[in-house]
XYZ file of C-alpha atoms in Angstrom:
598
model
C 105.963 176.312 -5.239
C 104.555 172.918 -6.552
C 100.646 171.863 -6.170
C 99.657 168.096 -6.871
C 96.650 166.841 -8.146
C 95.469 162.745 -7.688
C 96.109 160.812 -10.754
C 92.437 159.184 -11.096
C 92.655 155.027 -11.913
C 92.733 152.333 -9.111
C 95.223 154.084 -7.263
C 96.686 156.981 -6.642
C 98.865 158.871 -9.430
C 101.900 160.347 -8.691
C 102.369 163.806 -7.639
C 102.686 165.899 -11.278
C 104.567 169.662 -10.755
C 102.083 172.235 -12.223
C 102.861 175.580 -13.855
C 102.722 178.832 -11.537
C 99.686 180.738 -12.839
C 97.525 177.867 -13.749
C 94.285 177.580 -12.510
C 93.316 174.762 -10.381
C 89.819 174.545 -11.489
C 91.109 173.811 -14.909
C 90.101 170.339 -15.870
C 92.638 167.710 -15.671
C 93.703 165.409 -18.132
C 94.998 162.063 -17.090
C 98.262 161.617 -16.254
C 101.037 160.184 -18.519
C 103.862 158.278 -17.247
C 104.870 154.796 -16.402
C 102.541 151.670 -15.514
C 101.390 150.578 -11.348
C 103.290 147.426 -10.374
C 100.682 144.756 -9.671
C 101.519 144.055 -5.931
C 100.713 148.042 -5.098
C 97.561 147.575 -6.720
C 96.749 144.429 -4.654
C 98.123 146.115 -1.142
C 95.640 149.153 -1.713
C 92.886 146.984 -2.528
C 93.400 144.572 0.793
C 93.580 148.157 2.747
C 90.204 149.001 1.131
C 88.504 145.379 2.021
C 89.979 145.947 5.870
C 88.347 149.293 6.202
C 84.940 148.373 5.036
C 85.083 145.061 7.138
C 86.071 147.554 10.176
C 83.336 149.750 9.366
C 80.617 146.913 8.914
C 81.502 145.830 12.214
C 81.095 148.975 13.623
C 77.515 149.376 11.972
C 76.946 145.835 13.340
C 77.414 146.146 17.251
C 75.671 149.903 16.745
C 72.431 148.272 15.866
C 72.148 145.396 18.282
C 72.856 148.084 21.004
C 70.523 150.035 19.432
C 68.245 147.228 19.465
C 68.905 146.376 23.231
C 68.291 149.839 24.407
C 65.054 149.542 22.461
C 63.729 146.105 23.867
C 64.963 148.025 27.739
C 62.776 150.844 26.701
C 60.169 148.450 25.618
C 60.281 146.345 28.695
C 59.861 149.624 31.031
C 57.542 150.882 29.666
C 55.498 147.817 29.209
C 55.829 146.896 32.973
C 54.513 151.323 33.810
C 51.493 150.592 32.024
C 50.817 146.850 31.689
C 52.764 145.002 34.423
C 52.642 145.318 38.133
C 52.803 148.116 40.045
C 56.209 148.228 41.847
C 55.652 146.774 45.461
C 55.034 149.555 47.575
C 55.613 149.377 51.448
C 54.680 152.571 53.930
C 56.420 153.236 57.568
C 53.289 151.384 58.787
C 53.977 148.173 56.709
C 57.347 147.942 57.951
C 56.874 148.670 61.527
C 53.706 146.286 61.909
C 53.038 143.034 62.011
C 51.101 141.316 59.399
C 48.254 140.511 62.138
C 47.070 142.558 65.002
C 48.021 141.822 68.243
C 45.773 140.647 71.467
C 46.609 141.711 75.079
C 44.770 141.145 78.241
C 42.858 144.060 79.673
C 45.627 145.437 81.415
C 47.872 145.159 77.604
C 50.049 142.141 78.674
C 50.984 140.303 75.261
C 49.277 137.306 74.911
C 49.275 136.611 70.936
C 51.478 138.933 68.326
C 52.790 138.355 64.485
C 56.755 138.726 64.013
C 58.968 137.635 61.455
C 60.460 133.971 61.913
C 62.410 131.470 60.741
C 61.684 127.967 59.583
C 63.749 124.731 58.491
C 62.649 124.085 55.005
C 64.393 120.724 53.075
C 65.201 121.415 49.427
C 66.607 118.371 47.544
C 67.403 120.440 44.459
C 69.612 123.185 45.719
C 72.323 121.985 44.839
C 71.486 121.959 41.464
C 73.925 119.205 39.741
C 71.618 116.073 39.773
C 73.414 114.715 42.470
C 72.831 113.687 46.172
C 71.051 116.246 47.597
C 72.973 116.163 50.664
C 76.355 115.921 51.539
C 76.024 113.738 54.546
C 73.602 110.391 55.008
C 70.190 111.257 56.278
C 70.525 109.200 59.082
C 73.556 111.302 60.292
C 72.064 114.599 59.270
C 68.683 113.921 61.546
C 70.962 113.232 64.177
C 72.572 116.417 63.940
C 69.038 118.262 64.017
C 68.085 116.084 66.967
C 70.957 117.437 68.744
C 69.857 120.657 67.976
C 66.100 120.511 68.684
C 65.771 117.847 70.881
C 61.923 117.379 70.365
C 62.176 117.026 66.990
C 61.506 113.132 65.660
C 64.839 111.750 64.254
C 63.841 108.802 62.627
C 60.778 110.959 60.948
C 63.136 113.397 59.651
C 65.673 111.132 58.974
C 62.570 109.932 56.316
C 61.817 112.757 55.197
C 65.785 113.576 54.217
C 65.804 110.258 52.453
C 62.627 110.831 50.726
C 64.221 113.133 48.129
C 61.212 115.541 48.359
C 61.316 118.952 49.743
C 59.041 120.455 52.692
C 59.357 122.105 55.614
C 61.022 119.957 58.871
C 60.348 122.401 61.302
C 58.396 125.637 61.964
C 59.008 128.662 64.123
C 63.468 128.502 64.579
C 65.356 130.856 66.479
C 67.752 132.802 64.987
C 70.922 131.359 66.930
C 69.409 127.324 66.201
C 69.179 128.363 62.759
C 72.975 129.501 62.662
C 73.520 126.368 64.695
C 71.768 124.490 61.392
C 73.737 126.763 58.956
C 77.077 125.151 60.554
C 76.287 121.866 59.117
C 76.742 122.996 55.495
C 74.007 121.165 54.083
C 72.996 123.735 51.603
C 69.523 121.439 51.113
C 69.211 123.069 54.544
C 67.527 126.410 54.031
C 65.381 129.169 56.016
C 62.403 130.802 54.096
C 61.543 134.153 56.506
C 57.876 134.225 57.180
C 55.006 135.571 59.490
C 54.274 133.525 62.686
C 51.783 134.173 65.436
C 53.665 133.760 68.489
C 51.920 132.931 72.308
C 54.141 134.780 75.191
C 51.980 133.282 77.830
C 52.243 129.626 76.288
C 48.996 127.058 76.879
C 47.937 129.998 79.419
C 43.874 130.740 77.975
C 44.495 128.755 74.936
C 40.677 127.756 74.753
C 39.954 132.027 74.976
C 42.831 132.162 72.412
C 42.747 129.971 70.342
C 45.194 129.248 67.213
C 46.415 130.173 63.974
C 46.841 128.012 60.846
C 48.616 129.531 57.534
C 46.906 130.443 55.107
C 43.609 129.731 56.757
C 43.546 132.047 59.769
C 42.569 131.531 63.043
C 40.547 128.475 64.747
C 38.369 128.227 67.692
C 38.900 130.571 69.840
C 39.108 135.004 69.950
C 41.527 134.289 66.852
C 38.835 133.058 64.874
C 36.369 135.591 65.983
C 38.786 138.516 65.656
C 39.783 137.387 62.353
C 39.106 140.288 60.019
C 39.737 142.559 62.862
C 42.927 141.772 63.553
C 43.602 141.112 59.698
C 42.304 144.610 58.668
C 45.071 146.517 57.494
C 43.691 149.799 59.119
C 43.053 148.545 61.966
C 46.234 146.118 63.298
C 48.234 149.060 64.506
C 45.614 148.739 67.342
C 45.833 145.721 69.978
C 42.457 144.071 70.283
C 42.301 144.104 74.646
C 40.191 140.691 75.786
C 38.274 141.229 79.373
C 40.470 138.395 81.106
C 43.337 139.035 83.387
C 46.336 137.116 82.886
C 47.392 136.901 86.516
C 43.827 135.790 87.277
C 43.856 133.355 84.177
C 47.571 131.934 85.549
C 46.339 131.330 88.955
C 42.886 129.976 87.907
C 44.713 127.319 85.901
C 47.108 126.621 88.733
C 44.003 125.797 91.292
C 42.425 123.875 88.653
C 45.243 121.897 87.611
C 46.081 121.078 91.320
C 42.926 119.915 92.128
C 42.348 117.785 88.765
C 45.563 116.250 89.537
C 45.435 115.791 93.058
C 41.839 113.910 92.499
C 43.290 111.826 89.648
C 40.264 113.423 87.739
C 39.617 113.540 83.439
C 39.663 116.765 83.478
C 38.526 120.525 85.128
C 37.326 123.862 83.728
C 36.292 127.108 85.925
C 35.107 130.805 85.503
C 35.857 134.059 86.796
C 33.103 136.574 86.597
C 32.580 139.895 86.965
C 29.065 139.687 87.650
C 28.350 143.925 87.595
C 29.694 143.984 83.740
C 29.431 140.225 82.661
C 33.310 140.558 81.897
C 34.909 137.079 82.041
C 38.363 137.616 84.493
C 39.520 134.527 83.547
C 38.371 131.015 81.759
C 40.060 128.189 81.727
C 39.349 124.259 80.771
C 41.881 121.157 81.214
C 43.647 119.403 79.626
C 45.082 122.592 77.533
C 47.196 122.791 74.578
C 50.126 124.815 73.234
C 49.156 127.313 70.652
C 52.583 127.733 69.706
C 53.194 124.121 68.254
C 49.677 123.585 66.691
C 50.357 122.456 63.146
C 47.887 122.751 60.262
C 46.317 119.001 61.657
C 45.151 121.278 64.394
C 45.500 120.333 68.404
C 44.965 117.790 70.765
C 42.194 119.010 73.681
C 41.275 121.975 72.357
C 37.245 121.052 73.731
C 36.190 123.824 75.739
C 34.747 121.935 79.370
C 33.654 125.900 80.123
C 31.425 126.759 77.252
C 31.101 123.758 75.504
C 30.809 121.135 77.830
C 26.798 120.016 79.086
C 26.800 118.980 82.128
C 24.155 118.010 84.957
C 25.416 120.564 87.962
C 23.984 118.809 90.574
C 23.023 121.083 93.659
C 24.325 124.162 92.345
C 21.041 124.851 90.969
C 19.001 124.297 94.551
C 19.737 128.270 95.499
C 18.365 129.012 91.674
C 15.209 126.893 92.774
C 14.559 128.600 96.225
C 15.423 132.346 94.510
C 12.528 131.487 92.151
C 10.666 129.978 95.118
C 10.776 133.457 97.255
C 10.245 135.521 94.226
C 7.136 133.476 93.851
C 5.945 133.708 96.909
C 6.243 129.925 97.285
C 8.842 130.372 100.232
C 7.835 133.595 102.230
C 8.826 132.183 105.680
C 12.402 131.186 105.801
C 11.502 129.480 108.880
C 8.819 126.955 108.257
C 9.844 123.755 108.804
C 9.427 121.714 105.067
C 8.902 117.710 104.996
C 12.785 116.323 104.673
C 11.331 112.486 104.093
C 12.156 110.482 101.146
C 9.889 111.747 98.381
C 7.713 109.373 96.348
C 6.555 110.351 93.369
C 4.642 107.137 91.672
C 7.577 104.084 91.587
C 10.078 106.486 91.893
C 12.000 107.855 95.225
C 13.999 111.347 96.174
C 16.523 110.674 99.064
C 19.004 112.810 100.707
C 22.610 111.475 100.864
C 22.814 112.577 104.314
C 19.430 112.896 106.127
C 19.579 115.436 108.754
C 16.296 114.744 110.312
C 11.904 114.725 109.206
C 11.695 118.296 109.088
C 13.977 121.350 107.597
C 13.816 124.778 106.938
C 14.824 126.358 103.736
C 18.398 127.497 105.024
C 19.004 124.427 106.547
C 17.478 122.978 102.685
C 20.703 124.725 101.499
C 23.510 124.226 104.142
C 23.076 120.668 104.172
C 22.007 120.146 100.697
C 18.899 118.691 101.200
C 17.094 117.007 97.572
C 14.089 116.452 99.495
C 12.966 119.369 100.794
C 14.370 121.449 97.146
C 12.127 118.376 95.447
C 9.249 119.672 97.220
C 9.714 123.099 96.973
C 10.230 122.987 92.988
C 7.205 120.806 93.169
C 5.216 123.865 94.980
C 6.746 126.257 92.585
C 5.244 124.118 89.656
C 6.602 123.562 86.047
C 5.675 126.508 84.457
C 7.674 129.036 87.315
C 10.184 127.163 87.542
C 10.774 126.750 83.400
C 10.584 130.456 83.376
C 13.218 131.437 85.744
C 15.589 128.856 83.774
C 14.504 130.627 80.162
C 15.038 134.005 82.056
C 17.989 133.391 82.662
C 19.340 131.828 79.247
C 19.501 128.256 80.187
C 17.588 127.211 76.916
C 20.228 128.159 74.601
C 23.708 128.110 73.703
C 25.619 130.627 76.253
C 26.077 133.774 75.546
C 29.824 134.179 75.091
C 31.655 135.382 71.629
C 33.680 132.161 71.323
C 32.333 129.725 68.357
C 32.217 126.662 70.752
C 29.229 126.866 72.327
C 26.869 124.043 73.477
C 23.332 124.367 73.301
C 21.425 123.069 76.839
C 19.668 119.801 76.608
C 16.699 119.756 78.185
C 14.317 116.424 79.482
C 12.095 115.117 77.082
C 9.064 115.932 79.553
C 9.657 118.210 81.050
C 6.452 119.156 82.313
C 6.489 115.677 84.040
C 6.158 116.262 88.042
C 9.022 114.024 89.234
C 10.959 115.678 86.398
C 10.374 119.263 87.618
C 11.587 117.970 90.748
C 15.094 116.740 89.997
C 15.148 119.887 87.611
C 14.984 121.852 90.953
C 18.405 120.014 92.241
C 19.960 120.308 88.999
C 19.102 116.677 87.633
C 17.908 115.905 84.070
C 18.638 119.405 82.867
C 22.687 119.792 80.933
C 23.956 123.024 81.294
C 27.729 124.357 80.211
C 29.602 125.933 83.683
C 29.090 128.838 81.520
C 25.405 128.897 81.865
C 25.460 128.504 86.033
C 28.802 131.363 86.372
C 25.808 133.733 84.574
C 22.326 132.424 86.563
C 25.132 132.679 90.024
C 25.640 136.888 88.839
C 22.322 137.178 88.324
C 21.151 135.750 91.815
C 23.447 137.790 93.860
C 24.013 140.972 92.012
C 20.702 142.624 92.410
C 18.441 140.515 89.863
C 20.120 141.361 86.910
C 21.060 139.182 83.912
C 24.020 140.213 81.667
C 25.327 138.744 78.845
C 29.008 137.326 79.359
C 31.437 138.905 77.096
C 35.985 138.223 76.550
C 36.004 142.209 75.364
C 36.877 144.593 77.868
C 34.193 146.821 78.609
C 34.152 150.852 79.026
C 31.521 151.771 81.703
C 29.271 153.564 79.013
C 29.630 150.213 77.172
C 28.056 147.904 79.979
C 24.641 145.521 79.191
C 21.870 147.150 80.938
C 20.813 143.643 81.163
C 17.342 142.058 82.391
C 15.675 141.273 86.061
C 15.446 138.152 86.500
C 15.255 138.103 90.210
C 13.388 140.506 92.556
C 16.380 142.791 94.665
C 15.126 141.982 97.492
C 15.286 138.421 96.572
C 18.865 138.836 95.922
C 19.587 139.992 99.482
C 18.258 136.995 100.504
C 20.255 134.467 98.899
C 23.543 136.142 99.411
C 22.661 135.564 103.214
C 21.941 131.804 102.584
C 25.157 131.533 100.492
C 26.904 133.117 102.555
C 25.792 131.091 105.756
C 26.664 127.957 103.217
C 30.279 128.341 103.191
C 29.761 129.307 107.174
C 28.114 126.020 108.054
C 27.782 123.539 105.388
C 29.230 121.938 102.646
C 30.960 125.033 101.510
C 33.170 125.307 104.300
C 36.443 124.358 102.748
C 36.221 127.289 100.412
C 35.461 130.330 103.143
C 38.502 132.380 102.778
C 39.260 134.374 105.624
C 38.593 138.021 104.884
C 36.877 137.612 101.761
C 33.525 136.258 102.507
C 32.760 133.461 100.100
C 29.688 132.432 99.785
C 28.518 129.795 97.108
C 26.435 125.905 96.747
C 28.518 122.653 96.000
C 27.137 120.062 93.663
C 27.989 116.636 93.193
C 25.841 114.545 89.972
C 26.478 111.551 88.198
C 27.270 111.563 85.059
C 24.461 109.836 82.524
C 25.336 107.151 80.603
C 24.233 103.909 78.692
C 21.629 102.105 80.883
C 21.409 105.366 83.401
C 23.380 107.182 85.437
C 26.844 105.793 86.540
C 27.843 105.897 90.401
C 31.237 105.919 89.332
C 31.477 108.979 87.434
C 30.630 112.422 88.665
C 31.051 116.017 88.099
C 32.003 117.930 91.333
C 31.362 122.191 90.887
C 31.783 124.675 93.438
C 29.607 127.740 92.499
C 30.896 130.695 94.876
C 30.643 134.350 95.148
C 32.987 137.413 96.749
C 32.611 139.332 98.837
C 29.198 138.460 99.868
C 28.376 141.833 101.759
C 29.102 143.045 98.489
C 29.453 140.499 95.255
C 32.233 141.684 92.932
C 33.032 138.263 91.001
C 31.838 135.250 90.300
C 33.753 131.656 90.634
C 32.818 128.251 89.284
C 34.622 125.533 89.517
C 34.342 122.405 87.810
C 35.948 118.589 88.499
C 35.287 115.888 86.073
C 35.266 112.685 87.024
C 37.050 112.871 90.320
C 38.630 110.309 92.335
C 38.639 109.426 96.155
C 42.212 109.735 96.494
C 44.414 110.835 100.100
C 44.683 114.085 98.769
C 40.527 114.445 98.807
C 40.052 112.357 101.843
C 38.863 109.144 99.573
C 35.887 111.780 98.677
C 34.333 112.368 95.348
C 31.791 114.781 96.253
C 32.634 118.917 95.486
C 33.079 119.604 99.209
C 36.282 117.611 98.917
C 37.646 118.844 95.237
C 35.970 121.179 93.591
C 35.225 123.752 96.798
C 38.801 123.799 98.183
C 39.805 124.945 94.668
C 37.772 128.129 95.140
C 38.954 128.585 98.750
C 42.763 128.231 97.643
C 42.032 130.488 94.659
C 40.065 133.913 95.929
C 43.216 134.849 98.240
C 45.342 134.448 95.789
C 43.038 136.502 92.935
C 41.265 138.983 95.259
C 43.623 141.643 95.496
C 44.471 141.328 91.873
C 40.812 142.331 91.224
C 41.057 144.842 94.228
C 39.278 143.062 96.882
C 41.330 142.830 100.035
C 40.821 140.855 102.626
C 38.884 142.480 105.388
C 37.805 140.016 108.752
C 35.903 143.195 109.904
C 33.278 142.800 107.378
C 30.764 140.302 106.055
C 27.195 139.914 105.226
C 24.669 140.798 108.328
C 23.122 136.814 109.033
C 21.725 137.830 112.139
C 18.433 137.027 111.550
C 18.506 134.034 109.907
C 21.480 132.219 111.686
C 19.313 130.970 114.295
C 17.190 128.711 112.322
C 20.878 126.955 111.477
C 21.804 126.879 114.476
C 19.327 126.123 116.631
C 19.653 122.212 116.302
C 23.721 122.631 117.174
């Protein structure tokens, strides 16, 4: 058997035999024998070169993994101690909007957050320093016209050309946005984001009010509500407002038909709920859209219901006698009171309509008479009759949650006698429609004063409020109201069944160099049912016209009172007041002194 041993030297010596019996641990001498040719040598040294290169390389891509996995490392656990927290959303998060949602009292939608789409231009998409779009502006804004037929073409046909990016249009539906998508224009894009939709539309957008990104809401419950309905722990809960949406929709209506019909500038009116000081409804017109208000904000969003000041005319003459009998100025409703022009120094009180020398205070009030209010106010005195207005609120801003709210402007002088006067038949004294809706649920509720609220109102939750008129007081007047809409100017809004009762008032509006004959504001201030007062409706014209539809009449008998007598049939059961001809409001012992000179 032969054993080899390596012949040391560059290479590798060749295989020697060695003796049986000789120990391998012997030391070895070097080989003898016959010289390496040269091109061995070189072929063993090349092999030798190739496996070191191989295992450099090897070494090599070892440490620059090594050094990869160590900057991965370094980056992880640089963003778990130093960097932000990974985003984090619960079940909550992803089932609720961003803001809370309002409903009416009865939980109809009428403002929620969803995810939307929008139409955002990006000039740089496609990312080659080229034309940013594929087609010409001009063709590509007529494609998006096409789609979205309100949108401006030649604006957006600008903006395309403009090179710079911005949004085109808020708020797209899914399917218009697919429609857009079909264009190719990648330029064309759709960023996802929150939006604050409106189910109901322009219906209570002055209660509502709007939402602007990134600044929150404006003027209306939006605004007030804002860190309610932006509180994270409290969104999952609709915020419920006191106003009825069927109520609201039909108040509107009314309005709107009479404003048009009268050619008028505009109209605003109140629903009241004169036991809790809930507001039913509030509306003022011209509205706006919530749901296309852009961060410029909206046309018409002044509030003609709580921010408007207005002069309301005879509406206050019931306020003036109620004051009057709890004064004891007027203690027999039938005394015959002087109905002649009043002269007070160089200036003169008339009545519109004279109905004769002498009148008694229910005949005062069914046919409106300045006169005899004049004097009685006059009786009453300055200081009474300032009190009962400060009682009841009318010497600051109303009492109402929204942030438009306009503070009453009051005469100069008032202390002046021919002031006090017209102050008694709602002259020189500016009110809002807000003001009268709560002096109206004072006078025939009881005597009580209560703040007017747009939150819905648990019975426990309820204003005591503050007497302002005697109860007995209050019986009184809902007679005379009542026997108002029986007999005088208030006739067009008795309802049958539902037993209105409420003043008209017709003023002209002050101006530069006085008051103007030409402009007036015509308000119906009513009550139902007047055997037992529920609600409360004003209603408010401004500026009317004499047209066919009003009989060539300005005055609130014509406009503003048939608005209230179209409206309470149509809102009464809604509020749960049915009609009922069986009932009413006992008259009997004052309907003679009306009707003793028919």
């Amino acid at each position: 058997m032969n054993a080899f041993t390596p012949q040391l030297g560059l290479g590798f010596a060749e295989a020697r035999p060695v003796a049986l019996g000789t120990s391998l641990r012997a030391p070895l001498k070097p080989a003898q024998g016959p010289a390496i040719p040269v091109g061995r040598i070189q072929l063993v040294q090349l092999r030798f070169q190739s496996l070191l290169t191989a295992r450099m390389r090897i070494l090599f891509i070892a440490v620059i993994f090594t050094a990869v996995a160590a900057a991965a490392l370094l980056r992880i656990t640089w963003l778990g101690f130093a960097g932000s927290a990974p985003t984090q959303s619960s079940l909550a998060d992803r089932l609720l909007p961003p803001r809370g949602e309002i409903t009416d009292r009865n939980g109809a939608p009428l403002a929620r957050a969803f995810p939307a789409y929008a139409l955002w231009y990006d000039p740089d998409a496609m990312g080659d320093g080229g034309k940013p779009l594929v087609g010409e502006p001009s063709e590509i804004a007529a494609k998006l016209a096409a789609i979205f037929p309100d949108m401006d073409e030649a604006e957006t046909a600008r903006k395309l050309a403009s090179g710079r990016g911005g949004y085109l249009r808020r708020r797209v539906l899914p399917e218009d946005a697919n429609r857009v998508f079909e264009l190719g224009e990648i330029a064309l894009q759709f960023p996802q984001e929150p939006d604050r939709h409106y189910p109901q539309g322009s219906l209570a957008a002055h209660v509502l009010g709007y939402v602007v990104e990134q600044q929150g809401g404006k003027i209306g419950m939006e605004e007030v509500l804002e860190e309610r309905l932006s509180d994270p722990t409290l969104r999952a809960n609709p915020v419920a407002l006191s106003i009825d949406v069927r109520v609201q929709g039909a108040l509107e209506d009314e309005l709107r038909r009479g404003m048009l019909a009268t050619d008028a500038l505009g109209a605003a009116g109140i629903v009241l709920d004169v036991d809790t000081g809930e507001i039913m409804a509030m509306a003022s017109l011209p509205e706006f859209d919530p749901n296309v208000v852009g961060a410029d904000g909206a046309p018409n969003v002044f509030n003609r219901a709580t921010n408007g000041l207005y002069e309301l005319g005879s509406t206050f003459k019931p306020l003036t006698v109620a004051a009057a009998i709890d004064a004891g100025v007027v203690r027999n409703l039938g005394r015959d009171w002087d109905a002649t022009t009043v002269e007070v120094g160089n200036r003169r009180i008339r009545d519109l309509k004279p109905k004769g020398d002498t009148l008694n205070v229910p005949q005062a009030l069914v046919y409106s008479s300045n006169t005899v209010t004049a004097r009685v106010a006059d009786k009453l005195g300055t200081e009474r009759l300032q009190q009962m207005l400060v009682d009841l609120n009318m010497d600051q801003r109303p009492f109402i949650e929204l942030p438009a709210r306009g503070k009453p402007l009051w005469p100069q002088n008032p202390d002046n006698r021919h002031t006090n006067m017209v102050i008694g038949y709602g002259h020189s004294l500016a009110v809002t429609p807000l003001h009268l809706a709560n002096a109206y649920a004072a006078m025939v509720n009881g005597g009580i004063w209560r703040p007017a609220t747009l939150h819905k109102l648990d019975s426990a939750d309820v204003p005591r409020g503050k007497r302002v008129f005697k109860a007995s007081t209050s019986a009184r007047m809902r007679q005379m109201l009542r026997m108002i809409s029986i007999y005088g100017t208030g006739r067009s809004a008795d309802a049958p069944g539902f037993r209105v009762g409420g003043k008209t008032g017709s003023a002209e509006k002050p101006g530069k160099g006085g008051y103007s004959q030409r402009k007036i504001i015509s308000t119906f201030a009513a009550a139902f049912p007047m055997d037992r007062p529920r609600f409360v409706v004003v209603a408010m014209i401004d500026e009317p016209r004499g047209t066919v539809a009003s009989s060539f009449q300005r005055t609130a008998a014509f406009n503003a009172a048939p608005v209230v007598g179209r409206l309470v049939p149509r809102i009464g059961p809604m509020l749960g007041v049915r009609p009922d001809a069986k009932r009413d409001v006992d008259i009997s012992d004052l309907r003679y002194l009306v009707e003793k000179d028919k």
